[in-house]
Amino acid sequence: MTDMPDTTNTFDPSHVAESPHASDDAAGYYTPGDPVRDTKAPGGPIDEKWDTRQFEARIANPANRRRLSVIVVGTGLAGASAAATLGEAGYVVKSFCYQDSPRRAHSIAAQGGINAAKNYKGDGDSVYRLFYDTIKGGDYRSRESNVYRLSQVSRNIIDQCVAQGVPFAREYGGLLDNRSFGGVQVSRTFYARGQTGQQLLIGAYQALERQVAAGTVKTYTRHEMVELITIEGADGVRRARGIIVRDMVTGEIETYFADVVVLASGGYGNVFFLSTNAMGCNVTATWRAHRKGAYMANPCYTQIHPTCIPVSGTHQSKLTLMSESLRNDGRIWVPKNAEDVTKDPREIPEEDRDYYLERIYPSFGNLVPRDIASRQAKNMCDEGRGVGPEVEGVRRGVYLDFAEPIERLGRDAIEEKYGNLFDMYAQITGEDPYTSPMRIYPAVHYVMGGLWVDYDLQSSIPGLFVTGEANFSDHGANRLGASALMQGLADGYFVLPNTIRDYLAEGPFDKIPTDHPAVVEAQQSVQARIEHFMTNKGTRSVDSYHRELGNIMWEYCGMERTEDGLKKAIDLIRTLRDDFSRNVKVLGTAESMNQSLERAGRVADFLELGELMCIDALNRRESCGGHFRGESQTEEGEALRHDDQYAYVAAWEWAGEGEKPVLHKEDLVYEFVEMKQRSYK
């Protein structure tokens, strides 16, 4: 076995040389920093790394665990499963969420399924194939070690959830059923109709509440994290030791301490204003940590989901996802002729329909990865063949047609598999998808970027661990469908509990006095921020700024990015942020429930994040996965990577108010998979 790694140093700035190729279009927007690397992943064969790390990780004995405390922010699949597992292990856990119940976390909205390499269909699936599909699906921009571990652990998740009573769909003989998702040619997705996220979250919630009843976990609902507390110890190491939260009902500012902090606060897709995320989803928890020293990795990697209900007008505040599982049976098409876009789709004959995904990608057809399906839908609409009502002069929609599978399988079979999704579509659009094709269009859904973490899921701040969508580690530049639930539960049930113990074996740490200078400074910064919003004599609402930011992000940092567009976006965001600081108007008072104040803090963080996303996209002058640069594409319009220049994780460091961000690069080394241009044809 190798020597025990140093748990206080999660990155090594002396390992990787700077790339000789620098993107000069972004040079004036950031400061180059020292390289970074993950020091926690063991060497050796990839299928032995996780077992090796679990053995090497030190253990906190049961008596000590009762004196070790953990704060978990977020109660989605990653947060609830982590809090439940750590509580069951004997740690003292405090669980925070801004919802009125842990069950209302956004994981509940996930519909289609959860991947696992169980090979129940006997169609050639394996841990290695799931690993390979995920690496390829992420366009070779994720860490091999993390992705292989995720694939290994996936098998345990299903057994855990079945034991909890999660009602996965079953075949006639009683065996668990599977279906396919985009980017794969096997059936590995376990599902519960179109309610998989809800059923999995109920399972995690039950596990969490069991520990609440046992007294190992205390939950704090309607509490929003607004600051991270870091304390420099006698050893000179600055560690995460607590959080400051705002009681969203009373307005009271409260401070909580622990030996370690875990962020499981989800993604930041709402920076685009219109997205499939719940309205409350935000970046504040991770952005507050970023400003305290946690690196933000690959922030420009945004997933555009191909099957969402199209925008119907400027009045909307969010979009609705239709599960990717619908692409198993539904066929996607547009009229071949632009003059047919206003016709009833049922009146357009078969020979006048363009099943464009089946035409362009015959091997995968409608099950190509999300980024490819999304870009092709945009291309069809840009050609003038989009369908549905015009919104601001453009028809943004394509058909998802179930006529053929209904005729082949019968309506009852389709209703059994997708009934709740069809009902939801009918309620929102007023159209019957059983008799007329659905209309879908891409929308912002998931983010692959997030806080940088090492193999142990520890950020660049010792004592701050990050799980689920809040970290960057597993999906590269594009997430395959049904992998979000897999990562959330893998991190919470199996990975974090086995890695956080190595750090906690050093504890218990010194108690933090409430009058510690770092604590007082953090509290004062929170109060000053609130006071600024409440005393600002502006004239514009918070939501008007959020919508304007979202328009900028979608236009210039959405499905296609260009150098000129990104530079324009950065200038627009900087101007907007300055105006927001001077002219935003927040109603109400700070000493009570005040949603306007909550949104103001979140939008302020989105404005800073949006600028960094554009700088990151500007720096990465290549196309990969969900990041498509117009200057970098093949003759056929596909994404063109530049592995000699950009095969690295971009880990950004906050340099201070008004300062350029610092770029640290973690080189991606592929030992077990050959890097090559993706092809799904």
XYZ file of C-alpha atoms in Angstrom:
681
model
C 0.000 0.000 0.000
C 1.078 3.591 -0.572
C 1.726 6.028 2.239
C -1.271 7.782 3.712
C -1.979 10.977 1.723
C -1.873 14.384 3.378
C -5.516 15.297 3.963
C -4.849 19.002 4.349
C -3.503 19.441 0.823
C -6.095 18.602 -1.785
C -4.165 20.084 -4.685
C -0.539 20.241 -5.721
C 0.517 23.363 -7.680
C 3.858 21.894 -8.732
C 2.747 18.917 -10.748
C 1.470 20.012 -14.132
C 3.150 22.354 -16.560
C 1.227 25.164 -18.196
C -0.066 24.314 -21.644
C 2.165 25.834 -24.325
C -0.990 26.715 -26.229
C -2.858 29.655 -24.739
C -6.136 31.049 -25.965
C -5.340 34.703 -26.649
C -8.988 35.741 -27.057
C -9.514 35.512 -23.271
C -6.036 36.531 -22.098
C -7.146 39.934 -20.850
C -9.978 38.555 -18.740
C -8.117 36.340 -16.260
C -4.808 35.802 -14.502
C -2.917 32.499 -15.047
C -2.403 30.566 -11.829
C -0.464 27.533 -10.671
C -1.583 24.124 -11.975
C -3.730 21.972 -9.740
C -4.056 18.213 -9.369
C -5.960 15.613 -7.429
C -3.691 14.007 -4.843
C -6.235 11.583 -3.399
C -6.857 9.113 -6.215
C -4.600 6.068 -5.683
C -2.436 4.651 -8.433
C -2.752 1.177 -9.893
C -5.412 -0.507 -12.025
C -8.549 1.575 -12.362
C -10.804 -1.182 -11.045
C -8.796 -1.292 -7.789
C -8.554 2.441 -7.046
C -11.762 2.710 -5.018
C -11.031 -0.356 -2.901
C -7.541 0.974 -2.279
C -8.778 4.399 -1.235
C -11.378 2.938 1.126
C -8.661 0.872 2.812
C -6.212 3.791 3.022
C -8.749 6.245 4.413
C -8.415 6.561 8.146
C -11.302 5.675 10.437
C -12.885 7.659 13.243
C -13.819 5.165 15.965
C -17.457 5.005 17.124
C -16.797 6.788 20.407
C -15.153 9.718 18.612
C -17.943 9.950 16.042
C -20.356 10.996 18.756
C -18.124 14.056 19.276
C -17.720 14.886 15.571
C -20.210 17.210 13.884
C -21.151 17.608 10.230
C -23.207 20.316 8.521
C -24.984 19.224 5.326
C -26.482 21.965 3.146
C -29.202 20.633 0.855
C -31.671 17.761 1.167
C -31.906 16.482 -2.386
C -30.706 12.994 -3.206
C -27.056 13.819 -2.496
C -27.748 15.766 0.695
C -30.480 13.598 2.202
C -28.607 10.354 1.549
C -25.365 11.817 2.936
C -27.024 13.158 6.097
C -28.853 9.870 6.673
C -25.733 7.747 6.158
C -23.484 9.958 8.284
C -26.111 10.042 11.019
C -26.410 6.278 10.959
C -22.613 6.052 11.228
C -22.847 7.958 14.517
C -21.806 11.486 13.597
C -23.739 14.520 14.867
C -25.395 15.942 11.749
C -27.157 19.243 11.101
C -29.145 19.280 7.848
C -30.234 22.556 6.216
C -32.608 23.306 3.350
C -34.488 26.384 2.177
C -37.635 24.394 1.362
C -40.406 23.822 3.904
C -39.607 20.089 3.827
C -36.645 18.009 2.660
C -39.089 16.241 0.365
C -39.463 19.381 -1.736
C -35.838 19.373 -2.914
C -35.514 19.641 -6.690
C -34.405 16.017 -7.064
C -38.117 15.260 -6.915
C -38.491 16.690 -10.420
C -36.216 14.108 -12.083
C -38.399 11.886 -14.206
C -36.789 9.349 -16.467
C -34.606 7.005 -14.422
C -31.304 6.101 -12.810
C -28.437 4.270 -14.493
C -26.750 1.181 -13.070
C -24.449 -1.413 -14.630
C -26.503 -4.454 -13.577
C -26.802 -6.003 -17.077
C -30.282 -7.337 -16.283
C -31.115 -7.378 -19.996
C -28.050 -9.464 -20.858
C -27.257 -7.034 -23.662
C -23.550 -6.628 -22.978
C -23.604 -3.997 -20.257
C -20.852 -3.886 -17.631
C -19.130 -1.524 -15.224
C -16.527 -0.796 -17.870
C -19.158 -0.092 -20.544
C -20.973 2.360 -18.261
C -17.602 3.949 -17.510
C -16.763 4.176 -21.220
C -20.187 5.549 -22.218
C -19.983 8.215 -19.504
C -16.447 9.264 -20.471
C -17.399 9.396 -24.148
C -20.711 11.103 -23.427
C -18.806 13.762 -21.458
C -16.646 14.322 -24.544
C -13.459 13.242 -22.757
C -13.475 16.112 -20.289
C -14.000 14.219 -17.021
C -11.649 12.362 -14.670
C -11.286 8.653 -15.333
C -10.898 7.753 -11.653
C -14.105 9.473 -10.547
C -16.184 8.139 -13.416
C -15.046 4.549 -12.950
C -15.885 4.710 -9.246
C -19.340 6.053 -10.105
C -19.882 3.113 -12.444
C -18.785 0.627 -9.785
C -20.990 2.093 -7.076
C -24.022 2.293 -9.384
C -24.783 -1.376 -8.825
C -25.084 -0.917 -5.063
C -27.544 1.961 -5.418
C -30.280 -0.180 -6.940
C -30.039 -2.799 -4.201
C -30.120 -0.052 -1.554
C -33.193 1.595 -3.051
C -35.084 -1.659 -3.569
C -34.448 -2.470 0.093
C -35.951 0.921 0.960
C -39.085 0.058 -0.975
C -38.594 2.263 -4.042
C -41.247 0.999 -6.512
C -39.120 0.487 -9.603
C -40.946 -0.733 -12.683
C -40.904 -4.498 -13.074
C -41.380 -6.922 -15.931
C -44.209 -9.437 -15.988
C -42.071 -12.024 -14.174
C -41.252 -9.616 -11.348
C -37.705 -8.669 -12.372
C -36.732 -5.011 -12.417
C -37.277 -3.457 -15.831
C -34.804 -1.285 -17.751
C -34.985 1.155 -20.618
C -32.447 3.054 -22.714
C -31.359 6.661 -22.567
C -29.359 8.824 -24.940
C -25.760 8.044 -25.776
C -25.882 4.302 -25.073
C -26.818 1.135 -26.920
C -27.817 -0.976 -23.912
C -30.737 -0.847 -21.456
C -29.409 0.148 -18.045
C -31.883 2.751 -16.792
C -34.093 1.727 -13.857
C -37.277 3.763 -13.540
C -40.570 4.284 -11.743
C -42.832 5.472 -14.571
C -41.966 9.164 -14.993
C -41.565 9.733 -11.249
C -38.159 8.218 -10.564
C -36.689 11.244 -8.802
C -39.723 11.543 -6.568
C -39.658 7.897 -5.538
C -35.897 7.907 -4.895
C -36.162 11.101 -2.860
C -38.911 9.587 -0.726
C -36.577 6.664 -0.031
C -33.737 8.997 0.968
C -36.151 11.128 3.005
C -37.322 8.062 4.928
C -33.713 7.199 5.722
C -33.106 10.792 6.822
C -36.201 10.912 9.042
C -35.199 7.637 10.643
C -31.998 9.309 11.818
C -33.912 12.402 12.909
C -36.016 10.134 15.117
C -32.853 8.449 16.387
C -31.436 11.823 17.384
C -28.339 11.742 15.182
C -29.656 14.300 12.652
C -31.341 17.635 13.298
C -33.057 19.306 10.346
C -33.402 23.043 9.769
C -36.000 23.812 7.108
C -36.634 27.265 5.617
C -33.009 28.184 6.358
C -30.871 29.516 3.516
C -27.095 29.455 3.686
C -25.729 32.949 3.022
C -22.073 32.595 4.063
C -19.347 30.030 4.711
C -17.162 30.381 7.809
C -13.500 29.474 7.438
C -11.088 29.503 10.378
C -7.286 29.387 10.307
C -6.048 26.888 12.881
C -2.838 26.702 14.846
C -1.342 24.641 12.011
C -1.820 27.550 9.610
C -4.480 25.701 7.585
C -7.716 27.556 6.901
C -10.611 25.116 7.217
C -14.372 25.251 6.686
C -15.912 25.291 10.162
C -19.469 26.528 9.817
C -22.132 28.466 7.967
C -24.300 31.523 8.422
C -27.938 31.084 7.471
C -30.990 33.290 7.264
C -34.213 32.002 8.783
C -36.518 32.641 5.833
C -39.594 32.907 8.080
C -38.348 35.278 10.790
C -35.457 36.952 8.953
C -33.091 36.096 11.804
C -29.416 35.583 10.952
C -28.034 32.466 12.660
C -24.552 30.952 12.922
C -23.778 27.224 13.150
C -20.445 25.473 13.636
C -19.227 21.971 12.831
C -16.043 20.008 12.256
C -16.809 19.731 8.556
C -19.231 21.259 6.031
C -20.848 19.381 3.135
C -22.469 21.296 0.277
C -25.150 19.365 -1.595
C -26.976 22.418 -2.864
C -27.529 21.499 -6.507
C -26.788 23.321 -9.741
C -26.980 26.868 -11.049
C -29.045 26.527 -14.235
C -31.301 29.377 -13.118
C -28.564 31.816 -14.089
C -30.376 31.596 -17.455
C -33.669 32.660 -15.778
C -35.683 30.318 -18.010
C -34.710 26.740 -17.222
C -36.263 23.467 -16.126
C -35.037 24.087 -12.566
C -37.393 24.965 -9.734
C -37.683 28.713 -9.206
C -35.784 28.531 -5.920
C -32.705 26.758 -7.283
C -29.693 29.037 -6.914
C -25.906 29.204 -6.731
C -25.540 31.105 -3.458
C -24.219 28.298 -1.234
C -21.472 27.314 -3.663
C -20.761 30.884 -4.736
C -20.277 31.995 -1.127
C -17.795 29.126 -0.785
C -16.121 30.160 -4.042
C -15.582 33.675 -2.719
C -13.953 32.131 0.385
C -11.425 30.186 -1.692
C -13.162 27.153 -3.175
C -12.282 26.788 -6.847
C -15.166 26.841 -9.346
C -14.482 24.272 -12.070
C -15.695 24.333 -15.677
C -18.554 26.784 -15.012
C -19.333 27.164 -18.725
C -20.398 23.514 -19.104
C -24.182 23.786 -19.275
C -26.495 21.001 -20.356
C -29.293 21.943 -22.707
C -32.007 19.263 -22.461
C -33.553 18.390 -25.846
C -37.071 17.413 -24.709
C -38.746 20.347 -22.969
C -42.058 22.050 -23.604
C -41.254 25.054 -25.827
C -41.410 28.659 -24.674
C -44.929 30.006 -25.178
C -44.316 33.698 -24.517
C -42.389 36.348 -22.618
C -44.618 35.912 -19.562
C -42.961 32.645 -18.500
C -40.706 32.320 -15.477
C -39.663 28.666 -15.957
C -39.810 25.812 -18.430
C -41.049 22.244 -18.064
C -38.975 19.159 -18.750
C -40.420 16.187 -20.593
C -38.354 13.129 -19.701
C -35.698 11.967 -22.124
C -37.144 8.473 -21.671
C -39.808 9.528 -24.182
C -37.126 9.215 -26.863
C -37.175 5.447 -26.366
C -40.462 5.185 -28.268
C -41.244 8.644 -29.649
C -39.837 9.700 -33.015
C -38.537 13.242 -33.530
C -39.214 15.030 -36.793
C -39.891 18.319 -38.570
C -41.492 18.972 -41.954
C -39.143 18.619 -44.900
C -40.669 21.731 -46.435
C -40.801 25.056 -44.579
C -44.223 25.803 -46.060
C -45.681 22.870 -44.069
C -44.791 24.179 -40.606
C -48.259 25.659 -40.052
C -50.103 22.486 -41.072
C -51.679 20.051 -38.652
C -48.874 17.472 -38.242
C -51.325 14.619 -38.751
C -51.984 15.940 -42.250
C -48.330 15.868 -43.284
C -47.642 12.605 -45.138
C -44.746 10.340 -44.136
C -42.709 11.207 -47.217
C -42.780 14.903 -46.259
C -41.403 14.326 -42.740
C -37.741 14.615 -41.853
C -36.800 12.251 -39.013
C -33.549 14.136 -38.839
C -31.866 12.330 -35.932
C -32.529 8.953 -37.537
C -31.219 10.354 -40.823
C -28.038 11.977 -39.488
C -27.161 9.421 -36.765
C -28.398 6.017 -37.969
C -26.599 4.024 -35.217
C -28.201 5.886 -32.307
C -31.115 7.651 -33.981
C -33.355 9.415 -31.462
C -31.093 8.229 -28.623
C -28.082 10.404 -29.403
C -26.701 12.322 -26.385
C -28.505 15.415 -25.206
C -26.063 17.980 -26.542
C -26.249 16.566 -30.063
C -30.046 16.239 -30.059
C -30.363 19.809 -28.770
C -28.086 21.361 -31.380
C -29.812 19.553 -34.222
C -33.230 20.754 -33.021
C -31.876 24.301 -33.047
C -30.456 23.755 -36.530
C -33.832 22.609 -37.863
C -35.556 25.671 -36.424
C -32.816 27.975 -37.705
C -33.510 26.558 -41.178
C -37.111 27.737 -40.850
C -38.588 24.299 -40.271
C -39.521 24.785 -36.608
C -43.136 24.165 -35.632
C -45.641 25.582 -33.176
C -46.669 29.178 -32.523
C -44.327 32.030 -33.330
C -42.686 33.623 -30.287
C -40.957 36.892 -31.140
C -41.155 35.971 -34.823
C -39.563 32.499 -34.576
C -41.062 29.000 -34.314
C -39.016 27.083 -31.758
C -40.319 23.534 -31.686
C -39.960 20.062 -33.210
C -42.341 17.123 -33.066
C -42.032 14.128 -30.740
C -44.458 11.658 -32.271
C -45.963 8.551 -30.623
C -48.348 7.514 -33.402
C -46.158 4.578 -34.507
C -45.516 3.073 -31.033
C -49.201 3.490 -30.085
C -50.171 1.594 -33.225
C -47.514 -1.058 -32.581
C -47.848 -1.513 -28.805
C -51.282 -0.127 -28.075
C -52.293 2.937 -26.113
C -52.444 1.034 -22.824
C -48.778 0.035 -23.050
C -47.668 3.623 -23.735
C -49.897 4.923 -20.957
C -48.397 2.449 -18.490
C -44.850 3.620 -19.294
C -45.385 7.354 -19.740
C -48.909 8.152 -18.555
C -48.061 10.824 -15.995
C -45.779 12.592 -18.488
C -48.516 12.635 -21.117
C -50.980 13.970 -18.539
C -48.568 16.735 -17.538
C -48.053 17.727 -21.169
C -51.809 17.851 -21.777
C -52.393 19.991 -18.678
C -49.720 22.525 -19.653
C -50.387 22.781 -23.397
C -54.052 21.835 -23.710
C -53.114 19.308 -26.406
C -53.600 15.527 -26.351
C -50.241 13.797 -27.027
C -52.009 10.471 -27.622
C -53.696 11.833 -30.741
C -51.282 14.553 -31.895
C -47.468 14.780 -31.670
C -45.913 16.583 -28.733
C -43.928 19.738 -29.452
C -40.540 19.954 -27.770
C -37.493 22.237 -27.823
C -34.194 22.384 -25.912
C -33.938 24.237 -22.613
C -31.323 24.744 -19.888
C -31.488 21.788 -17.531
C -28.310 20.705 -15.720
C -24.822 22.068 -15.172
C -21.727 19.905 -15.351
C -19.592 22.621 -13.801
C -19.417 23.168 -10.061
C -16.960 23.459 -7.224
C -13.659 21.670 -7.844
C -13.201 18.558 -5.697
C -10.571 15.861 -5.384
C -11.207 12.104 -5.354
C -12.454 12.397 -1.762
C -15.017 15.035 -2.852
C -13.116 17.656 -0.839
C -12.861 21.148 -2.309
C -9.764 23.340 -2.338
C -10.852 24.477 1.152
C -9.956 21.717 3.658
C -13.038 20.569 5.513
C -15.445 21.619 2.750
C -16.860 18.652 0.836
C -19.158 18.967 -2.168
C -21.536 16.327 -3.564
C -23.982 15.823 -6.415
C -24.588 18.528 -8.997
C -22.827 21.096 -6.803
C -19.442 19.588 -7.770
C -17.909 19.159 -11.209
C -16.385 15.719 -10.973
C -18.242 13.082 -12.960
C -19.842 14.308 -16.169
C -17.208 16.199 -18.118
C -18.688 18.506 -20.754
C -22.030 16.697 -21.097
C -24.109 14.514 -18.782
C -25.769 11.405 -20.120
C -29.418 11.026 -19.208
C -30.254 9.204 -15.940
C -26.776 9.851 -14.528
C -27.703 12.742 -12.202
C -29.673 10.542 -9.810
C -26.896 7.981 -9.995
C -24.245 10.514 -8.972
C -26.338 12.053 -6.203
C -27.025 8.738 -4.479
C -23.535 7.362 -5.151
C -21.970 10.412 -3.496
C -24.352 10.448 -0.552
C -24.746 6.769 0.308
C -21.381 5.314 -0.662
C -18.591 7.740 -1.591
C -18.700 10.620 0.901
C -19.164 8.463 4.026
C -16.036 6.514 3.066
C -13.871 9.551 2.294
C -14.994 12.143 4.830
C -13.928 9.803 7.633
C -10.307 10.215 6.592
C -10.570 13.950 7.258
C -12.670 13.556 10.418
C -10.121 11.119 11.862
C -8.098 14.250 12.688
C -10.922 15.613 14.860
C -12.609 16.672 16.944
C -11.219 20.089 16.099
C -11.049 23.033 18.481
C -14.354 24.617 19.409
C -14.973 27.958 17.718
C -15.893 30.879 19.988
C -18.770 32.977 18.692
C -16.637 36.112 18.994
C -13.798 34.736 16.871
C -12.660 37.523 14.490
C -13.349 35.405 11.383
C -16.877 34.659 12.615
C -17.581 38.291 13.424
C -16.235 39.349 10.035
C -18.485 36.830 8.240
C -21.521 37.959 10.225
C -20.795 41.605 9.509
C -20.436 40.917 5.774
C -23.857 39.244 5.754
C -25.464 42.134 7.616
C -23.796 44.686 5.343
C -25.075 42.896 2.256
C -28.627 42.802 3.589
C -28.447 46.433 4.660
C -27.276 47.455 1.191
C -30.284 45.806 -0.434
C -32.775 47.168 2.083
C -31.523 50.757 1.985
C -30.961 50.972 -1.766
C -33.265 53.612 -3.268
C -33.556 51.962 -6.664
C -36.412 51.720 -9.141
C -36.055 48.264 -10.754
C -37.303 44.945 -9.445
C -34.983 42.025 -8.765
C -36.796 39.833 -11.292
C -36.297 42.357 -14.101
C -32.530 42.089 -13.627
C -32.688 38.298 -13.467
C -34.674 38.113 -16.695
C -32.255 40.466 -18.457
C -29.274 38.433 -17.271
C -30.973 35.271 -18.484
C -31.538 36.767 -21.933
C -27.855 37.694 -22.172
C -26.728 34.243 -21.069
C -29.059 32.378 -23.440
C -28.212 34.608 -26.395
C -24.427 34.579 -26.028
C -23.554 31.649 -23.739
C -26.337 29.224 -24.650
C -26.356 26.486 -27.272
C -23.662 28.202 -29.356
C -20.926 30.558 -28.206
C -18.595 32.763 -30.248
C -15.682 34.999 -29.325
C -17.489 38.207 -30.253
C -20.691 37.140 -28.533
C -18.967 36.172 -25.301
C -17.008 39.407 -25.126
C -20.225 41.316 -25.677
C -21.926 39.280 -22.956
C -19.149 40.049 -20.458
C -19.509 43.780 -21.118
C -23.303 43.609 -20.849
C -23.168 41.642 -17.586
C -20.679 44.039 -16.038
C -22.896 46.979 -16.947
C -25.967 45.167 -15.653
C -24.257 44.238 -12.393
C -23.224 47.823 -11.790
C -26.771 49.007 -12.442
C -28.139 46.287 -10.159
C -25.928 47.461 -7.322
C -27.154 51.041 -7.682
C -30.724 50.685 -8.888
C -32.304 47.489 -7.525
C -35.336 47.973 -5.304
C -36.059 45.446 -2.546
C -39.432 45.742 -0.849
C -40.361 44.701 2.689
C -38.128 44.404 5.734
C -35.152 42.257 6.674
C -36.697 41.143 9.968
C -39.449 39.009 8.465
C -40.275 36.712 5.574
C -39.070 38.566 2.487
C -38.822 36.723 -0.825
C -37.681 39.871 -2.594
C -34.625 40.002 -0.321
C -33.931 36.295 -0.889
C -34.036 36.743 -4.649
C -31.830 39.838 -4.505
C -29.010 37.892 -2.861
C -29.374 35.062 -5.343
C -29.435 37.332 -8.402
C -26.360 39.215 -7.136
C -24.511 35.893 -7.076
C -25.887 34.907 -10.492
C -24.526 38.146 -11.956
C -21.018 37.333 -10.750
C -21.324 33.699 -11.828
C -22.619 34.668 -15.286
C -19.513 36.732 -15.959
C -17.236 33.862 -14.918
C -19.188 31.422 -17.117
C -18.619 33.667 -20.115
C -14.910 34.088 -19.313
C -14.560 30.319 -18.982
C -16.372 29.786 -22.315
C -14.235 32.457 -23.961
C -11.034 30.844 -22.718
C -12.029 27.379 -23.987
C -11.683 27.911 -27.723
C -12.923 24.465 -28.653
C -16.249 22.671 -28.840
C -16.890 19.834 -26.435
C -20.159 18.390 -25.201
C -22.543 21.136 -24.092
C -19.945 23.823 -24.872
C -20.178 24.580 -28.603
C -17.922 27.296 -29.996
C -18.971 28.466 -33.444
C -15.296 28.809 -34.416
C -14.594 25.138 -33.658
C -16.702 22.672 -35.611
C -16.248 20.015 -38.252
C -17.353 20.392 -41.853
C -20.541 18.551 -40.846
C -21.243 20.989 -38.033
C -20.265 18.650 -35.180
C -18.288 19.661 -32.085
C -14.522 19.808 -32.684
C -12.270 19.351 -29.645
C -8.632 20.402 -29.371
C -7.096 17.914 -26.982
C -3.585 19.291 -27.392
C -4.702 22.600 -25.865
C -7.778 22.051 -23.699
C -7.651 18.578 -22.157
C -7.831 20.080 -18.702
C -10.247 21.056 -15.961
C -10.500 24.843 -15.658
C -10.490 25.569 -11.917
C -11.171 29.254 -11.245
C -10.125 31.058 -8.076
C -11.835 34.181 -6.737
C -9.220 36.947 -6.624
C -11.266 39.611 -4.877
C -13.849 42.245 -5.694
C -13.097 43.827 -9.065
C -10.074 41.590 -9.698
C -9.566 39.168 -12.585
C -10.260 35.525 -11.705
C -7.261 33.209 -11.496
C -7.211 30.149 -13.770
C -5.713 26.933 -12.390
C -5.528 23.975 -14.790
C -5.812 20.307 -13.891
C -4.567 18.237 -16.801
C -6.774 15.300 -17.742
C -4.703 12.180 -18.351
C -6.427 9.235 -20.006
C -4.806 5.885 -19.254
C -7.703 3.493 -19.790
C -9.775 5.119 -22.558
C -8.457 6.453 -25.845
C -9.369 10.084 -26.491
C -10.940 10.375 -29.907
C -13.530 12.409 -31.739
C -17.036 11.403 -30.689
C -19.217 9.756 -33.294
C -22.776 8.489 -32.911
C -23.313 7.786 -36.582
